[in-house]
XYZ file of C-alpha atoms in Angstrom:
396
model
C 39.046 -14.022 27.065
C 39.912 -11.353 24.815
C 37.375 -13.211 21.958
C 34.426 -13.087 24.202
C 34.856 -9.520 25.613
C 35.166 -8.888 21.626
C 32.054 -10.827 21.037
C 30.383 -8.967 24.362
C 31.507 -5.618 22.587
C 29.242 -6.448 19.195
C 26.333 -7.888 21.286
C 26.046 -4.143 23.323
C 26.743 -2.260 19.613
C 23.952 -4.832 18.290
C 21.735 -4.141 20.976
C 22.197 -0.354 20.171
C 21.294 -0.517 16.739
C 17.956 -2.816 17.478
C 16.957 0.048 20.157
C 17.305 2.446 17.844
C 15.511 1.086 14.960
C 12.745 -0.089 18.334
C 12.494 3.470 19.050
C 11.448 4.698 15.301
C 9.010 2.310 14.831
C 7.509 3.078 17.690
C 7.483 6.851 16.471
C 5.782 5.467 13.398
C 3.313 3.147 15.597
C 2.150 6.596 17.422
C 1.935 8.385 14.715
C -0.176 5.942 12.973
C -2.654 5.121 16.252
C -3.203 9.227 16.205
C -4.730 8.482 12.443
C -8.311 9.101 13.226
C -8.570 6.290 10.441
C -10.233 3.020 11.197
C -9.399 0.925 7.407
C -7.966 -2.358 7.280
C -4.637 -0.733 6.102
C -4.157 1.129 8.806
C -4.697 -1.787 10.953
C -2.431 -3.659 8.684
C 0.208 -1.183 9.105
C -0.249 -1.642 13.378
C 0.234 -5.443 13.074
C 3.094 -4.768 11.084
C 4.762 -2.033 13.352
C 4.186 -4.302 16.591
C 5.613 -7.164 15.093
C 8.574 -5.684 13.935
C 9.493 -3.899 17.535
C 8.959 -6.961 19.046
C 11.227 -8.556 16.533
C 13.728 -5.730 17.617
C 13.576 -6.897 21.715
C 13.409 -10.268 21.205
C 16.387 -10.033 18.742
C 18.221 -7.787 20.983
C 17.695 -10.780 23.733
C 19.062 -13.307 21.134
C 22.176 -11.246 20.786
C 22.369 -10.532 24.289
C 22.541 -14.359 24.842
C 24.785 -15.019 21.822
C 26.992 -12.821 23.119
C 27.471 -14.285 26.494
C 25.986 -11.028 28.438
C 23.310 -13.041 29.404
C 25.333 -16.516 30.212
C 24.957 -18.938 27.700
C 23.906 -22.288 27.692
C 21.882 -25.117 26.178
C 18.637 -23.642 27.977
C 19.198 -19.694 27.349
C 20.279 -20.450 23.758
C 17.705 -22.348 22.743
C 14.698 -20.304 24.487
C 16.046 -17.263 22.263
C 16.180 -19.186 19.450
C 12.853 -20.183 19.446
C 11.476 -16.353 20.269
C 13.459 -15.341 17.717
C 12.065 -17.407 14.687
C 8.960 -16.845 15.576
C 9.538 -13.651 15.464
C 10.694 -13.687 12.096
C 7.610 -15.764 10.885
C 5.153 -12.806 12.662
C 7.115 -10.497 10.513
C 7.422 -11.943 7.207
C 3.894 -12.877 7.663
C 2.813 -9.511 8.558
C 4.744 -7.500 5.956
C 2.782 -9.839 3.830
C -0.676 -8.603 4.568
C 0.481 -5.260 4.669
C 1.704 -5.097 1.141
C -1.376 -7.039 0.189
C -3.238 -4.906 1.421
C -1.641 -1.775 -0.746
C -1.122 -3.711 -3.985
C -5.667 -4.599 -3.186
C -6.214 -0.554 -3.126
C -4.184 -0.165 -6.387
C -6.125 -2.319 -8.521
C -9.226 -0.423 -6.624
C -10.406 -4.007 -4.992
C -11.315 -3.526 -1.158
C -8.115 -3.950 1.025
C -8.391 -7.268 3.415
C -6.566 -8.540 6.515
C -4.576 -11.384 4.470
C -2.620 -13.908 6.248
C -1.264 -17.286 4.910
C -2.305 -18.880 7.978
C -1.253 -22.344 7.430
C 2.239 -21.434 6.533
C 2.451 -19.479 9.850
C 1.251 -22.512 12.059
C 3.847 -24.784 10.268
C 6.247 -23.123 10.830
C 6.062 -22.414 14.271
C 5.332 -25.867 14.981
C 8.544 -26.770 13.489
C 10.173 -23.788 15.259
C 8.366 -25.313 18.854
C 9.517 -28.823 17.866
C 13.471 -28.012 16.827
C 15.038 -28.442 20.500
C 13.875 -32.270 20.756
C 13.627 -32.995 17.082
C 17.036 -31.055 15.578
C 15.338 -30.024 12.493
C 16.457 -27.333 11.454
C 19.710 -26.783 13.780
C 20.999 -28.261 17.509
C 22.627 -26.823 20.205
C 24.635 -28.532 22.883
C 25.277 -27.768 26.745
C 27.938 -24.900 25.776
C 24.811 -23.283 23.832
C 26.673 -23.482 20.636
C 24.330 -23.741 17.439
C 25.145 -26.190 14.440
C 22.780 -25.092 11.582
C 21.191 -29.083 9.683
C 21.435 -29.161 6.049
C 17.652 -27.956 6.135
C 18.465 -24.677 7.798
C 18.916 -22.439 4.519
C 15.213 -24.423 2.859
C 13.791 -23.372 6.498
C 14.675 -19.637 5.994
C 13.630 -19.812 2.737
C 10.283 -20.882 3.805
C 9.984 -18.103 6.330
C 10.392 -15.539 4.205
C 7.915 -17.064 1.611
C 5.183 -14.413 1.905
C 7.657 -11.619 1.252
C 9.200 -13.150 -1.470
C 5.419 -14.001 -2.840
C 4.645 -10.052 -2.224
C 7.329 -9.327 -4.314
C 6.797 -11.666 -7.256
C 3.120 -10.855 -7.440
C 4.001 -6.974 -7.074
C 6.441 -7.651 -10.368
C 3.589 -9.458 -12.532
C 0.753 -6.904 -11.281
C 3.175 -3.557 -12.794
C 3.941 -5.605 -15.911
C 0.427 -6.681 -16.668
C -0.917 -3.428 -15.633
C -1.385 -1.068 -18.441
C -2.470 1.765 -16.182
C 0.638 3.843 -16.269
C -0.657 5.448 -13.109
C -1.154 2.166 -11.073
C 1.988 0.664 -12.237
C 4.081 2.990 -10.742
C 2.451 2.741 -7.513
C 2.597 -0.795 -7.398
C 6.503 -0.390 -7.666
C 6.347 1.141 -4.050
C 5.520 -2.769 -3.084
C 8.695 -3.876 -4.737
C 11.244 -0.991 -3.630
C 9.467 -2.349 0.037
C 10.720 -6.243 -0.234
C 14.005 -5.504 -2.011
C 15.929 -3.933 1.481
C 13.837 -6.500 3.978
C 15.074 -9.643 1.484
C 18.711 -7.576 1.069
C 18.825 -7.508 4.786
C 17.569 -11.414 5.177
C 19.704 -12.385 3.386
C 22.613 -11.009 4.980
C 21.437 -11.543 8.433
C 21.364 -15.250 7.179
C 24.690 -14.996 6.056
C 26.073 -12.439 9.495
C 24.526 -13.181 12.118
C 25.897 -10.775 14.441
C 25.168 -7.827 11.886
C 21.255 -6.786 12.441
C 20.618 -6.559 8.823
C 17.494 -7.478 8.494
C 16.058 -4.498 10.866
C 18.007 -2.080 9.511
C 16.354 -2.906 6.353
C 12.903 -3.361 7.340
C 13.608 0.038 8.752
C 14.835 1.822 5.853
C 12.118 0.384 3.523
C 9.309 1.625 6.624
C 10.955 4.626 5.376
C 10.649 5.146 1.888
C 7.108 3.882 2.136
C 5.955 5.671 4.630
C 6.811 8.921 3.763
C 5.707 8.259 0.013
C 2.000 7.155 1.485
C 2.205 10.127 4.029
C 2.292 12.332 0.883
C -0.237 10.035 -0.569
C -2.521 10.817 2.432
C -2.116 14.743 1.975
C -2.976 14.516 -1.614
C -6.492 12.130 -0.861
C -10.073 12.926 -0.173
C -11.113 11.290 3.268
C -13.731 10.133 2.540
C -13.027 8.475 -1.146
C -9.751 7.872 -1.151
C -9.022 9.259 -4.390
C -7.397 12.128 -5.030
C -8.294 15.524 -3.593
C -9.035 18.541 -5.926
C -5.828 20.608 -4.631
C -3.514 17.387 -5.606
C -5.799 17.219 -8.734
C -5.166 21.003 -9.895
C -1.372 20.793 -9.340
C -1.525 17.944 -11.903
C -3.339 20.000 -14.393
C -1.700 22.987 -13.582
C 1.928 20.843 -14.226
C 0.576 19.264 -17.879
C -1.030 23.052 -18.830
C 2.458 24.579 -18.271
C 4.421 22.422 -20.012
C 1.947 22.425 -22.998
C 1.461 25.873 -23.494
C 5.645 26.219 -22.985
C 6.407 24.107 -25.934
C 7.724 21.122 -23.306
C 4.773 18.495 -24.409
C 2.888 17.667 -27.037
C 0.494 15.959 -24.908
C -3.209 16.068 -25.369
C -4.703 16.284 -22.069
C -8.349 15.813 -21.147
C -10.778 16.945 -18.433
C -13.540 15.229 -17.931
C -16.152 16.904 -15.541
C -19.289 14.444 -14.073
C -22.030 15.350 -11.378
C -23.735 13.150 -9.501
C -27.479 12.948 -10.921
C -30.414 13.890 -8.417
C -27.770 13.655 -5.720
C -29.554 16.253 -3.594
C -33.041 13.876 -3.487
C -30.858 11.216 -2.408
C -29.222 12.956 0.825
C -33.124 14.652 1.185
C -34.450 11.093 1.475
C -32.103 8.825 2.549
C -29.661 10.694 4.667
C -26.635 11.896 4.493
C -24.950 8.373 5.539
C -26.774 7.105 2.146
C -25.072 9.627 0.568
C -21.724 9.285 1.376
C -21.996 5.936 0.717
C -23.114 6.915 -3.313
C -20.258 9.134 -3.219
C -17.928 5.887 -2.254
C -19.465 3.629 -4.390
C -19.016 6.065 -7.784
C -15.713 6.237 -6.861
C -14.740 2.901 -6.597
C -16.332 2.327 -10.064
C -14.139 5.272 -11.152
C -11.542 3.085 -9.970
C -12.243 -0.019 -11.347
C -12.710 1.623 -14.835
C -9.661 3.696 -15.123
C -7.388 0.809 -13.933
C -8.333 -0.908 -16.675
C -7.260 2.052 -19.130
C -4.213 1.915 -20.812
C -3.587 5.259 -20.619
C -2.904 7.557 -17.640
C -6.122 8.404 -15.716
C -5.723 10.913 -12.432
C -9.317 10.871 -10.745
C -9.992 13.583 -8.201
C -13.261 14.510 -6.262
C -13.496 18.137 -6.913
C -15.905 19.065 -4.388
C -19.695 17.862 -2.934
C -20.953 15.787 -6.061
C -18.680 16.520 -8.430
C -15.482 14.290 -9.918
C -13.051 15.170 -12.352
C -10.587 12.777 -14.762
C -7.786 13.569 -16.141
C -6.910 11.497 -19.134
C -3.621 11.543 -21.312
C -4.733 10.148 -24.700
C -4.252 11.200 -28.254
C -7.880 9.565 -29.339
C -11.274 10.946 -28.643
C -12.792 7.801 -29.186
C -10.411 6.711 -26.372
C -11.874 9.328 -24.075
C -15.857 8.468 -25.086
C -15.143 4.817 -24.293
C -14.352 5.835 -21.012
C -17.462 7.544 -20.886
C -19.416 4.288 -21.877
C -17.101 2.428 -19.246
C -18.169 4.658 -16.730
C -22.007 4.233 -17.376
C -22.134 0.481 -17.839
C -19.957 0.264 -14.918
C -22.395 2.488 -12.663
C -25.712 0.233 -13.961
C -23.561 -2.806 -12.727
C -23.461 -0.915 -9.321
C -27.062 -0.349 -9.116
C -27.540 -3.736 -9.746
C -25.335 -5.478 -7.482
C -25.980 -3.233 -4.489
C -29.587 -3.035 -5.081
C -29.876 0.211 -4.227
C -33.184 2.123 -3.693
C -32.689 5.206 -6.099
C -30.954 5.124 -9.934
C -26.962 6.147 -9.445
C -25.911 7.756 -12.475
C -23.663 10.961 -13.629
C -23.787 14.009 -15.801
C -20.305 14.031 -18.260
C -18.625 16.614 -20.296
C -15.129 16.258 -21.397
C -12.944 18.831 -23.515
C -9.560 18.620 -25.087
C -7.004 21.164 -23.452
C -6.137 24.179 -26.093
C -3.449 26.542 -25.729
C -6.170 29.379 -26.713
C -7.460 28.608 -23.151
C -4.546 29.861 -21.310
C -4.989 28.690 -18.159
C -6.532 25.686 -15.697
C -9.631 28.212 -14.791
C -10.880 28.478 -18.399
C -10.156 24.541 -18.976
C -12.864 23.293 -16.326
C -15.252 26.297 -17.464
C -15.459 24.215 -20.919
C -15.530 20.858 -19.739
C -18.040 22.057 -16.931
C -20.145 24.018 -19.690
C -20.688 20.455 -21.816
C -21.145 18.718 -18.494
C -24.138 21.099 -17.151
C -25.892 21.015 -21.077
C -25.727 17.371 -20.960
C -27.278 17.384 -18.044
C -30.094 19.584 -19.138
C -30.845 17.121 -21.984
C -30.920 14.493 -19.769
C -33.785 16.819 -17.710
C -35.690 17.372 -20.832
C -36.061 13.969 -21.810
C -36.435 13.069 -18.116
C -34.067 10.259 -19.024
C -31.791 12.073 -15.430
C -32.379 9.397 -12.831
């Protein structure tokens, strides 16, 4: 008697903890449904936040049963059983495309609703097909569960696409030369390491809700590290925004001109070429959707970079880089990157008018002083290139 009032005692505590980490998520689910956003990451995100509270109930049931508040028995145990791996298999599967997702708008590709569908469907098929088959664990009329010797590979299989988010997230930062990208690809693998940590020790204790409670503190770190990566974005871009973008300049000018760096930073200043015919004749849609499409090739090209690039929309038509480099002829094969890259966009998305930019670029002196007089002499080059490119009438 005094075992199972013991046992009751951790179900109710267990229970408390789920509710808890229920009731945060669902703070984070509102928050996130109040996002006037409509990307596939934020719908991502949803999936993810809805499977895990349900994950939270239904394992809050399984406990409840486990625990004899709800009376146990062949019937009880083995209904919760089955809601609760399929649970876990929504979950895994879900954190899966979510960190998909991220790792997609790091290497600037276009961010997709990834599932591995297959996987999914097998397993819950096996999950459906345990109580007559005994696969992967049996329970008898007491409700007492005897794990099969293909338990652990079972467990192992449903937390494949989180261990497959986390491998992939490990070769993408060491084969990414980007300095920039590389470090947010690391947010991916500080998010698997407490949901695997708490796997695995759920697996181990069942009657400790490790898993949620890390799930929960990962949801943490994440979110409030893309929260501040929301602040510091342009809408409509989704690079960064020119306040984030002068804080980094303002940073790297400091600790140049106080002796802290020997750094050689570069601005690079571009303008969007004839952008005001564009909006004039095909709409302001048309142009948003130039704006968008520069800025993915901005992307693209300074992913590939192996130095540091920060790229910022500065306002209207106009996009600044930021480049860390000790060569110049670094800094003018980004510029050639940039062009070729921008005739490969007119060309695949056929598009009715010529996209190109205007570039100037200057190395930071300490003689400048200040951030101000640093974009007046990248900005000075930028506007005289483009007035050669008038005069020729090469400007399309």
């Amino acid at each position: 008697m005094q075992d199972l009032t013991n046992l009751q005692t951790a179900a109710i505590y267990y229970v408390e903890i789920e509710f808890v980490c229920a009731v945060f998520m669902q703070i984070l689910l509102f928050s996130t449904l109040r996002d006037v956003g409509r990307n596939v990451q934020r719908r991502n995100l949803i999936h993810l936040l809805i499977s895990v509270i349900a994950y939270c109930f239904v394992d809050s049931l399984w406990m409840l049963v486990y625990g004899n508040v709800i009376p146990r028995n062949g019937l009880t145990r083995s209904l919760s059983n089955v809601l609760l791996y399929i649970s876990m298999g929504f979950c895994s599967h879900d954190i899966y495309s979510y960190l998909e997702g991220l790792m997609d708008e790091i290497r600037g590709k276009k961010a997709k609703r990834k599932k591995l569908y297959w996987l999914l469907i097998f397993e819950i098929v096996i999950i459906i097909a345990n109580p007559w088959l005994n696969i992967i664990f049996s329970i008898d009329s007491k409700g007492d569960m005897y794990r099969t010797i293909l338990y652990p590979l079972f467990m192992l299989v449903l937390y494949t696409p989180v261990i497959i988010a986390f491998v992939k997230s490990i070769i993408i930062a060491v084969k990414t030369e980007n300095e920039f990208s590389r470090r947010h690809v690391s947010l991916v693998t500080v998010y698997t390491i407490p949901v695997l940590v708490g796997a695995t020790l759920h697996f181990r204790w069942l009657t400790h809700p490790t898993f949620v409670i890390g799930f929960s503190v990962a949801t943490v770190i994440i979110y409030i590290a893309l929260m501040r990566e929301q602040v510091s974005r342009d809408e409509l871009t989704g690079i960064t925004n020119r306040r984030s973008a002068e804080r980094y300049f303002h940073r790297k000018i400091h600790e140049i001109n106080n002796g802290q760096s020997n750094e050689s930073i570069y601005l690079l200043m571009l303008d969007v070429n004839r952008f005001k015919m564009i909006n004039d004749t095909y709409g302001h849609t048309e142009g948003d959707r130039a704006l968008v499409l520069i800025s993915d090739a901005l992307k693209n090209v300074c992913a590939g970079m192996k130095t540091r690039c920060m790229i910022c929309r500065f306002g209207g038509d106009e996009f600044v880089i930021g480049l860390s480099s000790d060569s110049e002829d670094e800094v003018e094969n980004l510029c050639d990157y940039l062009r070729d890259a921008l005739c490969d966009v007119n060309i695949s998305e056929k598009l009715p008018y010529e996209l190109s930019i205007s570039m100037g670029y200057k190395k930071y002196e300490k003689k400048m002083k200040n951030l101000k007089n640093f974009i007046a002499a990248a900005d000075k080059l930028m506007y005289e290139n483009k007035k050669k490119l008038k005069g020729t009438g090469n400007q399309r």
